[in-house]
Amino acid sequence: MYRMISFLLSAAVMFSSTGCVGHAAALPEPQLKAPAATVPLQENPAESSAPDSAPEAEEPEEPYVRVIDPAKPMLALTFDDGPHETYTGQILDILEANHAVATFFEIGCNVAKYPAAVVREAELGCEIGSHSNVHKNLSKLKANALLEDLAAADAAFTAAGVPAPNLVRPPYGEVNKTVRTTTGRSLITWNIDTGDWRTKDAQKIISYVQGLENLNGAVVLMHSIYESSVQAAAALVPWLQEQGYQLVTVTELMAYYHGELPQPNTLYGYTYFCKSRTDTPLTLPVSPAEEEAVPEA
Ligand code: NI
């Protein structure tokens, strides 16, 4: 919560007409900021009495507030099967460096092994969904076993310190009537499969995505357990932004692009995510976690 800062609320109000989702970088320490006017390095460096500049690491970061414009293109990157010991953190580094977010559909037993990963996902404004507890094909389970599996995954998320997810991505995208009607969750698949799980080849993943004509509104399937997927993400995140896409979470995409929130016992898959943009987007409020982080006046 250290990155949530006091200007968040006023910034949220300021941007509310276009829909503000505040995720801010660390608050700069004003006393560390050298007044620009006293550093005439360009004019006459020889006469400058300024000491060698302080190490780069001490420069305060510019505050950053993420704003979603519902009129502009957007898509949701999703990463399944983690958290991974190494690769989840590397993907989060890429997202953070580019002021982007994604949705992580995590496996309960992996969350139990690497709980800090989901905490960082939440801190960066990423969305966390459940990908079951041990990656069983949920459509082959009876209702009781299905609910037990999801409850075990929930326990791992809450033990890690994040809420039990409302979103579930069924392993293999396999859904039957029992899965659709008994979990009380929103079932989220995808409409773009990068094939990263099949090729495990960064260049093929990059070329495939860059060759697609229109990614507006897309929910893109990737995985956080392959080095090639991390390498692809490192290229694709900035490339997608250069193409004008806002990288948003699945719930943000549904609100801003489709004008609704994910409903329980409902499947959102290929057909849904191929639909065109709504004329009546929803604007999401600042999340309770972010509001909590705003210090009392
Ligand atoms: Ni999976």
PDB file of C-alpha atoms and ligand atoms in Angstrom:
ATOM      1  CA  MET A   1       0.000   0.000   0.000  1.00  0.00           C
ATOM      2  CA  TYR A   2       3.020   2.215   0.135  1.00  0.00           C
ATOM      3  CA  ARG A   3       2.433   3.328  -3.401  1.00  0.00           C
ATOM      4  CA  MET A   4      -1.032   4.690  -2.697  1.00  0.00           C
ATOM      5  CA  ILE A   5      -0.735   8.347  -2.035  1.00  0.00           C
ATOM      6  CA  SER A   6      -2.692  11.221  -0.745  1.00  0.00           C
ATOM      7  CA  PHE A   7      -3.362  12.969  -3.999  1.00  0.00           C
ATOM      8  CA  LEU A   8      -5.210   9.909  -5.225  1.00  0.00           C
ATOM      9  CA  LEU A   9      -8.661  11.083  -4.167  1.00  0.00           C
ATOM     10  CA  SER A  10      -8.367  14.518  -5.665  1.00  0.00           C
ATOM     11  CA  ALA A  11      -6.860  13.020  -8.801  1.00  0.00           C
ATOM     12  CA  ALA A  12      -9.739  10.558  -8.954  1.00  0.00           C
ATOM     13  CA  VAL A  13     -12.242  13.385  -8.790  1.00  0.00           C
ATOM     14  CA  MET A  14     -10.293  15.347 -11.365  1.00  0.00           C
ATOM     15  CA  PHE A  15     -10.322  12.524 -13.857  1.00  0.00           C
ATOM     16  CA  SER A  16     -13.713  11.088 -13.055  1.00  0.00           C
ATOM     17  CA  SER A  17     -15.235  12.342 -16.284  1.00  0.00           C
ATOM     18  CA  THR A  18     -13.045  10.026 -18.300  1.00  0.00           C
ATOM     19  CA  GLY A  19     -12.835   7.375 -15.652  1.00  0.00           C
ATOM     20  CA  CYS A  20      -9.895   7.392 -13.349  1.00  0.00           C
ATOM     21  CA  VAL A  21      -8.352   4.366 -11.855  1.00  0.00           C
ATOM     22  CA  GLY A  22      -5.624   5.688  -9.695  1.00  0.00           C
ATOM     23  CA  HIS A  23      -2.481   3.650  -9.412  1.00  0.00           C
ATOM     24  CA  ALA A  24       0.326   5.876  -8.460  1.00  0.00           C
ATOM     25  CA  ALA A  25       4.040   5.564  -8.221  1.00  0.00           C
ATOM     26  CA  ALA A  26       5.776   6.326  -4.958  1.00  0.00           C
ATOM     27  CA  LEU A  27       5.308   9.804  -3.587  1.00  0.00           C
ATOM     28  CA  PRO A  28       8.348  11.889  -4.447  1.00  0.00           C
ATOM     29  CA  GLU A  29      10.183  13.414  -1.532  1.00  0.00           C
ATOM     30  CA  PRO A  30       9.986  17.149  -2.287  1.00  0.00           C
ATOM     31  CA  GLN A  31      13.126  17.961  -0.312  1.00  0.00           C
ATOM     32  CA  LEU A  32      15.173  15.714  -2.617  1.00  0.00           C
ATOM     33  CA  LYS A  33      14.145  17.599  -5.718  1.00  0.00           C
ATOM     34  CA  ALA A  34      16.826  20.072  -6.787  1.00  0.00           C
ATOM     35  CA  PRO A  35      15.385  23.362  -8.065  1.00  0.00           C
ATOM     36  CA  ALA A  36      15.980  23.268 -11.811  1.00  0.00           C
ATOM     37  CA  ALA A  37      16.936  26.966 -12.019  1.00  0.00           C
ATOM     38  CA  THR A  38      20.044  26.514  -9.888  1.00  0.00           C
ATOM     39  CA  VAL A  39      21.650  23.941 -12.184  1.00  0.00           C
ATOM     40  CA  PRO A  40      22.911  25.793 -15.275  1.00  0.00           C
ATOM     41  CA  LEU A  41      24.782  22.749 -16.583  1.00  0.00           C
ATOM     42  CA  GLN A  42      23.886  23.365 -20.220  1.00  0.00           C
ATOM     43  CA  GLU A  43      24.951  27.030 -20.144  1.00  0.00           C
ATOM     44  CA  ASN A  44      28.353  26.840 -18.619  1.00  0.00           C
ATOM     45  CA  PRO A  45      29.311  23.555 -17.116  1.00  0.00           C
ATOM     46  CA  ALA A  46      32.876  24.668 -16.290  1.00  0.00           C
ATOM     47  CA  GLU A  47      31.684  27.352 -13.897  1.00  0.00           C
ATOM     48  CA  SER A  48      29.088  25.224 -12.258  1.00  0.00           C
ATOM     49  CA  SER A  49      29.698  24.872  -8.579  1.00  0.00           C
ATOM     50  CA  ALA A  50      27.238  22.022  -8.306  1.00  0.00           C
ATOM     51  CA  PRO A  51      28.871  18.860  -7.017  1.00  0.00           C
ATOM     52  CA  ASP A  52      28.782  15.728  -9.119  1.00  0.00           C
ATOM     53  CA  SER A  53      25.160  14.870  -9.485  1.00  0.00           C
ATOM     54  CA  ALA A  54      23.628  12.567  -6.920  1.00  0.00           C
ATOM     55  CA  PRO A  55      23.214   8.920  -7.870  1.00  0.00           C
ATOM     56  CA  GLU A  56      20.289   8.358 -10.249  1.00  0.00           C
ATOM     57  CA  ALA A  57      18.612   6.072  -7.731  1.00  0.00           C
ATOM     58  CA  GLU A  58      17.978   9.000  -5.402  1.00  0.00           C
ATOM     59  CA  GLU A  59      16.050  10.970  -7.997  1.00  0.00           C
ATOM     60  CA  PRO A  60      12.382  11.070  -6.971  1.00  0.00           C
ATOM     61  CA  GLU A  61      10.003   9.269  -9.296  1.00  0.00           C
ATOM     62  CA  GLU A  62       7.378  11.344 -11.015  1.00  0.00           C
ATOM     63  CA  PRO A  63       3.955  10.483  -9.637  1.00  0.00           C
ATOM     64  CA  TYR A  64       1.847   8.488 -12.056  1.00  0.00           C
ATOM     65  CA  VAL A  65      -1.901   8.085 -12.099  1.00  0.00           C
ATOM     66  CA  ARG A  66      -3.334   5.555 -14.498  1.00  0.00           C
ATOM     67  CA  VAL A  67      -6.351   6.879 -16.359  1.00  0.00           C
ATOM     68  CA  ILE A  68      -8.604   4.808 -18.599  1.00  0.00           C
ATOM     69  CA  ASP A  69     -10.230   6.591 -21.533  1.00  0.00           C
ATOM     70  CA  PRO A  70     -13.293   4.541 -22.528  1.00  0.00           C
ATOM     71  CA  ALA A  71     -13.200   6.060 -26.008  1.00  0.00           C
ATOM     72  CA  LYS A  72      -9.714   4.752 -26.772  1.00  0.00           C
ATOM     73  CA  PRO A  73      -8.648   1.195 -27.687  1.00  0.00           C
ATOM     74  CA  MET A  74      -7.982  -1.198 -24.821  1.00  0.00           C
ATOM     75  CA  LEU A  75      -7.214  -4.823 -24.210  1.00  0.00           C
ATOM     76  CA  ALA A  76      -6.582  -7.140 -21.288  1.00  0.00           C
ATOM     77  CA  LEU A  77      -3.462  -9.266 -21.093  1.00  0.00           C
ATOM     78  CA  THR A  78      -3.984 -12.341 -18.927  1.00  0.00           C
ATOM     79  CA  PHE A  79      -1.324 -14.629 -17.489  1.00  0.00           C
ATOM     80  CA  ASP A  80      -2.249 -18.124 -16.287  1.00  0.00           C
ATOM     81  CA  ASP A  81      -0.758 -20.895 -14.170  1.00  0.00           C
ATOM     82  CA  GLY A  82       1.401 -18.893 -11.756  1.00  0.00           C
ATOM     83  CA  PRO A  83       2.625 -17.565  -9.547  1.00  0.00           C
ATOM     84  CA  HIS A  84       6.029 -18.688 -10.783  1.00  0.00           C
ATOM     85  CA  GLU A  85       9.078 -18.315  -8.568  1.00  0.00           C
ATOM     86  CA  THR A  86      10.896 -16.091 -11.098  1.00  0.00           C
ATOM     87  CA  TYR A  87       8.754 -15.252 -14.097  1.00  0.00           C
ATOM     88  CA  THR A  88       5.775 -13.697 -12.317  1.00  0.00           C
ATOM     89  CA  GLY A  89       8.060 -11.090 -10.766  1.00  0.00           C
ATOM     90  CA  GLN A  90       9.675 -10.402 -14.136  1.00  0.00           C
ATOM     91  CA  ILE A  91       6.272  -9.887 -15.767  1.00  0.00           C
ATOM     92  CA  LEU A  92       5.309  -7.534 -12.935  1.00  0.00           C
ATOM     93  CA  ASP A  93       8.564  -5.604 -13.472  1.00  0.00           C
ATOM     94  CA  ILE A  94       7.631  -5.160 -17.145  1.00  0.00           C
ATOM     95  CA  LEU A  95       4.097  -4.025 -16.307  1.00  0.00           C
ATOM     96  CA  GLU A  96       5.285  -1.633 -13.613  1.00  0.00           C
ATOM     97  CA  ALA A  97       7.951  -0.099 -15.844  1.00  0.00           C
ATOM     98  CA  ASN A  98       5.315   0.583 -18.502  1.00  0.00           C
ATOM     99  CA  HIS A  99       2.551   1.729 -16.128  1.00  0.00           C
ATOM    100  CA  ALA A 100       0.467  -1.186 -17.351  1.00  0.00           C
ATOM    101  CA  VAL A 101      -1.661  -3.789 -15.613  1.00  0.00           C
ATOM    102  CA  ALA A 102      -2.773  -7.329 -16.414  1.00  0.00           C
ATOM    103  CA  THR A 103      -4.925 -10.052 -14.940  1.00  0.00           C
ATOM    104  CA  PHE A 104      -3.271 -13.077 -13.340  1.00  0.00           C
ATOM    105  CA  PHE A 105      -5.239 -16.311 -13.090  1.00  0.00           C
ATOM    106  CA  GLU A 106      -3.280 -18.082 -10.408  1.00  0.00           C
ATOM    107  CA  ILE A 107      -3.291 -21.674  -9.222  1.00  0.00           C
ATOM    108  CA  GLY A 108      -4.035 -22.031  -5.505  1.00  0.00           C
ATOM    109  CA  CYS A 109      -1.188 -24.400  -4.721  1.00  0.00           C
ATOM    110  CA  ASN A 110       1.273 -22.020  -6.419  1.00  0.00           C
ATOM    111  CA  VAL A 111      -0.126 -19.083  -4.462  1.00  0.00           C
ATOM    112  CA  ALA A 112       0.599 -21.051  -1.279  1.00  0.00           C
ATOM    113  CA  LYS A 113       4.240 -21.417  -2.422  1.00  0.00           C
ATOM    114  CA  TYR A 114       4.735 -17.811  -3.575  1.00  0.00           C
ATOM    115  CA  PRO A 115       2.250 -15.667  -1.652  1.00  0.00           C
ATOM    116  CA  ALA A 116       4.274 -12.452  -2.029  1.00  0.00           C
ATOM    117  CA  ALA A 117       3.664 -12.542  -5.785  1.00  0.00           C
ATOM    118  CA  VAL A 118      -0.087 -12.028  -5.482  1.00  0.00           C
ATOM    119  CA  VAL A 119       0.406  -9.288  -2.921  1.00  0.00           C
ATOM    120  CA  ARG A 120       2.597  -7.418  -5.404  1.00  0.00           C
ATOM    121  CA  GLU A 121       0.077  -8.040  -8.196  1.00  0.00           C
ATOM    122  CA  ALA A 122      -2.589  -6.372  -6.066  1.00  0.00           C
ATOM    123  CA  GLU A 123      -0.300  -3.482  -5.121  1.00  0.00           C
ATOM    124  CA  LEU A 124       0.393  -2.758  -8.777  1.00  0.00           C
ATOM    125  CA  GLY A 125      -3.323  -2.610  -9.564  1.00  0.00           C
ATOM    126  CA  CYS A 126      -3.375  -5.923 -11.388  1.00  0.00           C
ATOM    127  CA  GLU A 127      -6.411  -8.161 -11.129  1.00  0.00           C
ATOM    128  CA  ILE A 128      -6.188 -11.601  -9.569  1.00  0.00           C
ATOM    129  CA  GLY A 129      -8.409 -14.482 -10.632  1.00  0.00           C
ATOM    130  CA  SER A 130      -8.511 -18.117  -9.600  1.00  0.00           C
ATOM    131  CA  HIS A 131      -7.274 -20.823 -11.937  1.00  0.00           C
ATOM    132  CA  SER A 132      -8.411 -23.602  -9.548  1.00  0.00           C
ATOM    133  CA  ASN A 133      -6.339 -25.158  -6.819  1.00  0.00           C
ATOM    134  CA  VAL A 134      -4.372 -27.791  -8.724  1.00  0.00           C
ATOM    135  CA  HIS A 135      -5.272 -27.157 -12.391  1.00  0.00           C
ATOM    136  CA  LYS A 136      -7.783 -29.976 -12.750  1.00  0.00           C
ATOM    137  CA  ASN A 137     -10.253 -29.998 -15.615  1.00  0.00           C
ATOM    138  CA  LEU A 138     -13.210 -28.623 -13.677  1.00  0.00           C
ATOM    139  CA  SER A 139     -15.728 -29.971 -16.166  1.00  0.00           C
ATOM    140  CA  LYS A 140     -14.786 -33.492 -15.091  1.00  0.00           C
ATOM    141  CA  LEU A 141     -15.534 -32.862 -11.399  1.00  0.00           C
ATOM    142  CA  LYS A 142     -18.825 -33.362  -9.616  1.00  0.00           C
ATOM    143  CA  ALA A 143     -20.317 -30.240  -8.069  1.00  0.00           C
ATOM    144  CA  ASN A 144     -19.009 -30.960  -4.567  1.00  0.00           C
ATOM    145  CA  ALA A 145     -15.474 -31.652  -5.729  1.00  0.00           C
ATOM    146  CA  LEU A 146     -15.555 -28.544  -7.914  1.00  0.00           C
ATOM    147  CA  LEU A 147     -16.597 -26.352  -5.005  1.00  0.00           C
ATOM    148  CA  GLU A 148     -14.014 -27.962  -2.726  1.00  0.00           C
ATOM    149  CA  ASP A 149     -11.277 -27.283  -5.254  1.00  0.00           C
ATOM    150  CA  LEU A 150     -12.213 -23.627  -5.605  1.00  0.00           C
ATOM    151  CA  ALA A 151     -12.531 -23.254  -1.828  1.00  0.00           C
ATOM    152  CA  ALA A 152      -9.040 -24.682  -1.358  1.00  0.00           C
ATOM    153  CA  ALA A 153      -7.726 -22.156  -3.877  1.00  0.00           C
ATOM    154  CA  ASP A 154      -9.627 -19.367  -2.073  1.00  0.00           C
ATOM    155  CA  ALA A 155      -7.933 -20.352   1.173  1.00  0.00           C
ATOM    156  CA  ALA A 156      -4.523 -19.941  -0.464  1.00  0.00           C
ATOM    157  CA  PHE A 157      -5.424 -16.462  -1.751  1.00  0.00           C
ATOM    158  CA  THR A 158      -6.778 -15.269   1.592  1.00  0.00           C
ATOM    159  CA  ALA A 159      -3.818 -16.753   3.475  1.00  0.00           C
ATOM    160  CA  ALA A 160      -1.570 -14.748   1.145  1.00  0.00           C
ATOM    161  CA  GLY A 161      -3.497 -11.616   2.084  1.00  0.00           C
ATOM    162  CA  VAL A 162      -5.621 -10.994  -1.008  1.00  0.00           C
ATOM    163  CA  PRO A 163      -9.374 -11.502  -1.341  1.00  0.00           C
ATOM    164  CA  ALA A 164     -10.835 -14.734  -2.696  1.00  0.00           C
ATOM    165  CA  PRO A 165     -11.249 -13.997  -6.414  1.00  0.00           C
ATOM    166  CA  ASN A 166     -14.615 -13.449  -8.060  1.00  0.00           C
ATOM    167  CA  LEU A 167     -13.170 -14.358 -11.429  1.00  0.00           C
ATOM    168  CA  VAL A 168     -12.305 -17.937 -12.338  1.00  0.00           C
ATOM    169  CA  ARG A 169     -10.515 -19.075 -15.444  1.00  0.00           C
ATOM    170  CA  PRO A 170     -11.302 -22.764 -15.800  1.00  0.00           C
ATOM    171  CA  PRO A 171      -8.158 -24.768 -16.637  1.00  0.00           C
ATOM    172  CA  TYR A 172      -7.994 -25.640 -20.361  1.00  0.00           C
ATOM    173  CA  GLY A 173     -10.988 -23.313 -20.825  1.00  0.00           C
ATOM    174  CA  GLU A 174     -13.145 -26.372 -20.145  1.00  0.00           C
ATOM    175  CA  VAL A 175     -16.623 -25.558 -18.917  1.00  0.00           C
ATOM    176  CA  ASN A 176     -19.781 -27.631 -18.624  1.00  0.00           C
ATOM    177  CA  LYS A 177     -23.210 -26.903 -17.182  1.00  0.00           C
ATOM    178  CA  THR A 178     -22.109 -27.726 -13.629  1.00  0.00           C
ATOM    179  CA  VAL A 179     -19.140 -25.359 -13.857  1.00  0.00           C
ATOM    180  CA  ARG A 180     -21.340 -22.646 -15.379  1.00  0.00           C
ATOM    181  CA  THR A 181     -24.076 -22.849 -12.785  1.00  0.00           C
ATOM    182  CA  THR A 182     -22.610 -23.804  -9.398  1.00  0.00           C
ATOM    183  CA  THR A 183     -19.508 -21.770  -8.616  1.00  0.00           C
ATOM    184  CA  GLY A 184     -21.115 -18.382  -8.010  1.00  0.00           C
ATOM    185  CA  ARG A 185     -18.127 -16.884  -9.880  1.00  0.00           C
ATOM    186  CA  SER A 186     -17.653 -15.232 -13.243  1.00  0.00           C
ATOM    187  CA  LEU A 187     -15.975 -17.608 -15.662  1.00  0.00           C
ATOM    188  CA  ILE A 188     -13.499 -15.834 -17.902  1.00  0.00           C
ATOM    189  CA  THR A 189     -11.800 -17.409 -20.897  1.00  0.00           C
ATOM    190  CA  TRP A 190     -10.304 -15.406 -23.802  1.00  0.00           C
ATOM    191  CA  ASN A 191     -10.658 -14.530 -27.461  1.00  0.00           C
ATOM    192  CA  ILE A 192      -6.959 -14.377 -28.395  1.00  0.00           C
ATOM    193  CA  ASP A 193      -4.724 -17.349 -27.626  1.00  0.00           C
ATOM    194  CA  THR A 194      -1.088 -16.391 -28.185  1.00  0.00           C
ATOM    195  CA  GLY A 195      -0.134 -20.076 -28.258  1.00  0.00           C
ATOM    196  CA  ASP A 196       2.731 -19.334 -25.857  1.00  0.00           C
ATOM    197  CA  TRP A 197       2.031 -22.607 -24.040  1.00  0.00           C
ATOM    198  CA  ARG A 198       2.475 -24.489 -27.329  1.00  0.00           C
ATOM    199  CA  THR A 199       5.353 -22.730 -29.074  1.00  0.00           C
ATOM    200  CA  LYS A 200       7.367 -21.564 -26.041  1.00  0.00           C
ATOM    201  CA  ASP A 201       9.049 -19.284 -28.581  1.00  0.00           C
ATOM    202  CA  ALA A 202       9.130 -15.558 -27.821  1.00  0.00           C
ATOM    203  CA  GLN A 203       9.522 -14.453 -31.450  1.00  0.00           C
ATOM    204  CA  LYS A 204       6.561 -16.575 -32.570  1.00  0.00           C
ATOM    205  CA  ILE A 205       4.399 -15.141 -29.781  1.00  0.00           C
ATOM    206  CA  ILE A 206       5.435 -11.578 -30.685  1.00  0.00           C
ATOM    207  CA  SER A 207       4.917 -12.096 -34.420  1.00  0.00           C
ATOM    208  CA  TYR A 208       1.524 -13.665 -33.896  1.00  0.00           C
ATOM    209  CA  VAL A 209       0.211 -10.803 -31.779  1.00  0.00           C
ATOM    210  CA  GLN A 210       1.772  -8.135 -34.001  1.00  0.00           C
ATOM    211  CA  GLY A 211       0.160  -9.771 -37.022  1.00  0.00           C
ATOM    212  CA  LEU A 212      -3.364  -9.504 -35.648  1.00  0.00           C
ATOM    213  CA  GLU A 213      -5.398  -6.790 -37.288  1.00  0.00           C
ATOM    214  CA  ASN A 214      -7.475  -5.518 -34.384  1.00  0.00           C
ATOM    215  CA  LEU A 215      -6.947  -6.184 -30.715  1.00  0.00           C
ATOM    216  CA  ASN A 216      -9.453  -3.666 -29.403  1.00  0.00           C
ATOM    217  CA  GLY A 217     -11.486  -5.289 -26.612  1.00  0.00           C
ATOM    218  CA  ALA A 218      -9.361  -8.434 -26.689  1.00  0.00           C
ATOM    219  CA  VAL A 219      -8.681 -10.719 -23.760  1.00  0.00           C
ATOM    220  CA  VAL A 220      -5.297 -12.213 -24.552  1.00  0.00           C
ATOM    221  CA  LEU A 221      -4.183 -15.573 -23.137  1.00  0.00           C
ATOM    222  CA  MET A 222      -0.583 -15.901 -22.001  1.00  0.00           C
ATOM    223  CA  HIS A 223       1.167 -17.816 -19.220  1.00  0.00           C
ATOM    224  CA  SER A 224       3.530 -16.793 -16.451  1.00  0.00           C
ATOM    225  CA  ILE A 225       5.478 -20.052 -16.267  1.00  0.00           C
ATOM    226  CA  TYR A 226       7.661 -19.819 -19.385  1.00  0.00           C
ATOM    227  CA  GLU A 227      10.695 -17.634 -19.960  1.00  0.00           C
ATOM    228  CA  SER A 228       9.602 -17.179 -23.589  1.00  0.00           C
ATOM    229  CA  SER A 229       6.330 -15.637 -22.403  1.00  0.00           C
ATOM    230  CA  VAL A 230       8.246 -13.150 -20.250  1.00  0.00           C
ATOM    231  CA  GLN A 231      10.450 -12.230 -23.222  1.00  0.00           C
ATOM    232  CA  ALA A 232       7.366 -11.812 -25.403  1.00  0.00           C
ATOM    233  CA  ALA A 233       5.692  -9.640 -22.775  1.00  0.00           C
ATOM    234  CA  ALA A 234       8.779  -7.419 -22.588  1.00  0.00           C
ATOM    235  CA  ALA A 235       8.362  -6.633 -26.294  1.00  0.00           C
ATOM    236  CA  LEU A 236       4.582  -6.688 -26.545  1.00  0.00           C
ATOM    237  CA  VAL A 237       3.651  -4.470 -23.588  1.00  0.00           C
ATOM    238  CA  PRO A 238       5.422  -1.351 -24.948  1.00  0.00           C
ATOM    239  CA  TRP A 239       4.514  -2.245 -28.546  1.00  0.00           C
ATOM    240  CA  LEU A 240       0.808  -2.513 -27.744  1.00  0.00           C
ATOM    241  CA  GLN A 241       0.955   0.843 -25.970  1.00  0.00           C
ATOM    242  CA  GLU A 242       2.707   2.383 -28.967  1.00  0.00           C
ATOM    243  CA  GLN A 243      -0.167   1.116 -31.106  1.00  0.00           C
ATOM    244  CA  GLY A 244      -2.523   3.073 -28.850  1.00  0.00           C
ATOM    245  CA  TYR A 245      -3.905   0.262 -26.715  1.00  0.00           C
ATOM    246  CA  GLN A 246      -4.554   0.835 -23.044  1.00  0.00           C
ATOM    247  CA  LEU A 247      -3.632  -2.268 -21.057  1.00  0.00           C
ATOM    248  CA  VAL A 248      -6.396  -2.857 -18.537  1.00  0.00           C
ATOM    249  CA  THR A 249      -7.663  -5.632 -16.283  1.00  0.00           C
ATOM    250  CA  VAL A 250     -10.488  -7.961 -17.299  1.00  0.00           C
ATOM    251  CA  THR A 251     -12.979  -6.232 -14.990  1.00  0.00           C
ATOM    252  CA  GLU A 252     -11.890  -2.816 -16.296  1.00  0.00           C
ATOM    253  CA  LEU A 253     -12.317  -4.058 -19.873  1.00  0.00           C
ATOM    254  CA  MET A 254     -15.807  -5.309 -19.106  1.00  0.00           C
ATOM    255  CA  ALA A 255     -16.792  -2.054 -17.412  1.00  0.00           C
ATOM    256  CA  TYR A 256     -15.255   0.426 -19.857  1.00  0.00           C
ATOM    257  CA  TYR A 257     -15.602  -1.537 -23.095  1.00  0.00           C
ATOM    258  CA  HIS A 258     -18.759  -3.594 -22.501  1.00  0.00           C
ATOM    259  CA  GLY A 259     -20.528  -1.393 -19.955  1.00  0.00           C
ATOM    260  CA  GLU A 260     -21.125  -4.084 -17.337  1.00  0.00           C
ATOM    261  CA  LEU A 261     -19.497  -5.873 -14.455  1.00  0.00           C
ATOM    262  CA  PRO A 262     -18.781  -9.617 -14.411  1.00  0.00           C
ATOM    263  CA  GLN A 263     -21.827 -11.465 -13.081  1.00  0.00           C
ATOM    264  CA  PRO A 264     -21.830 -14.705 -11.043  1.00  0.00           C
ATOM    265  CA  ASN A 265     -22.462 -18.016 -12.797  1.00  0.00           C
ATOM    266  CA  THR A 266     -21.837 -16.441 -16.178  1.00  0.00           C
ATOM    267  CA  LEU A 267     -19.318 -17.444 -18.816  1.00  0.00           C
ATOM    268  CA  TYR A 268     -17.460 -14.709 -20.702  1.00  0.00           C
ATOM    269  CA  GLY A 269     -15.549 -16.219 -23.580  1.00  0.00           C
ATOM    270  CA  TYR A 270     -14.697 -15.894 -27.251  1.00  0.00           C
ATOM    271  CA  THR A 271     -18.077 -14.653 -28.458  1.00  0.00           C
ATOM    272  CA  TYR A 272     -18.415 -12.139 -25.648  1.00  0.00           C
ATOM    273  CA  PHE A 273     -14.944 -10.646 -26.035  1.00  0.00           C
ATOM    274  CA  CYS A 274     -15.383 -10.327 -29.810  1.00  0.00           C
ATOM    275  CA  LYS A 275     -18.408  -8.069 -29.323  1.00  0.00           C
ATOM    276  CA  SER A 276     -18.098  -4.437 -30.280  1.00  0.00           C
ATOM    277  CA  ARG A 277     -17.762  -1.602 -27.814  1.00  0.00           C
ATOM    278  CA  THR A 278     -20.747  -0.369 -25.798  1.00  0.00           C
ATOM    279  CA  ASP A 279     -22.029   3.190 -26.079  1.00  0.00           C
ATOM    280  CA  THR A 280     -22.607   3.277 -22.321  1.00  0.00           C
ATOM    281  CA  PRO A 281     -19.360   2.479 -20.496  1.00  0.00           C
ATOM    282  CA  LEU A 282     -19.273   2.092 -16.743  1.00  0.00           C
ATOM    283  CA  THR A 283     -16.721   4.005 -14.717  1.00  0.00           C
ATOM    284  CA  LEU A 284     -15.193   1.996 -11.908  1.00  0.00           C
ATOM    285  CA  PRO A 285     -14.785   3.645  -8.524  1.00  0.00           C
ATOM    286  CA  VAL A 286     -11.432   3.753  -6.818  1.00  0.00           C
ATOM    287  CA  SER A 287     -11.014   0.337  -5.243  1.00  0.00           C
ATOM    288  CA  PRO A 288     -11.500  -0.070  -1.476  1.00  0.00           C
ATOM    289  CA  ALA A 289      -7.796  -0.942  -1.148  1.00  0.00           C
ATOM    290  CA  GLU A 290      -6.845   2.364  -2.750  1.00  0.00           C
ATOM    291  CA  GLU A 291      -9.272   4.340  -0.622  1.00  0.00           C
ATOM    292  CA  GLU A 292      -7.876   2.678   2.503  1.00  0.00           C
ATOM    293  CA  ALA A 293      -4.424   3.782   1.436  1.00  0.00           C
ATOM    294  CA  VAL A 294      -5.353   7.441   1.365  1.00  0.00           C
ATOM    295  CA  PRO A 295      -4.238   8.912   4.685  1.00  0.00           C
ATOM    296  CA  GLU A 296      -6.874  10.616   6.784  1.00  0.00           C
ATOM    297  CA  ALA A 297      -6.842  14.400   6.489  1.00  0.00           C
TER     298      ALA A 297
HETATM  299 NI    NI B   1      -3.781 -23.236 -17.129  1.00  0.00          NI
END
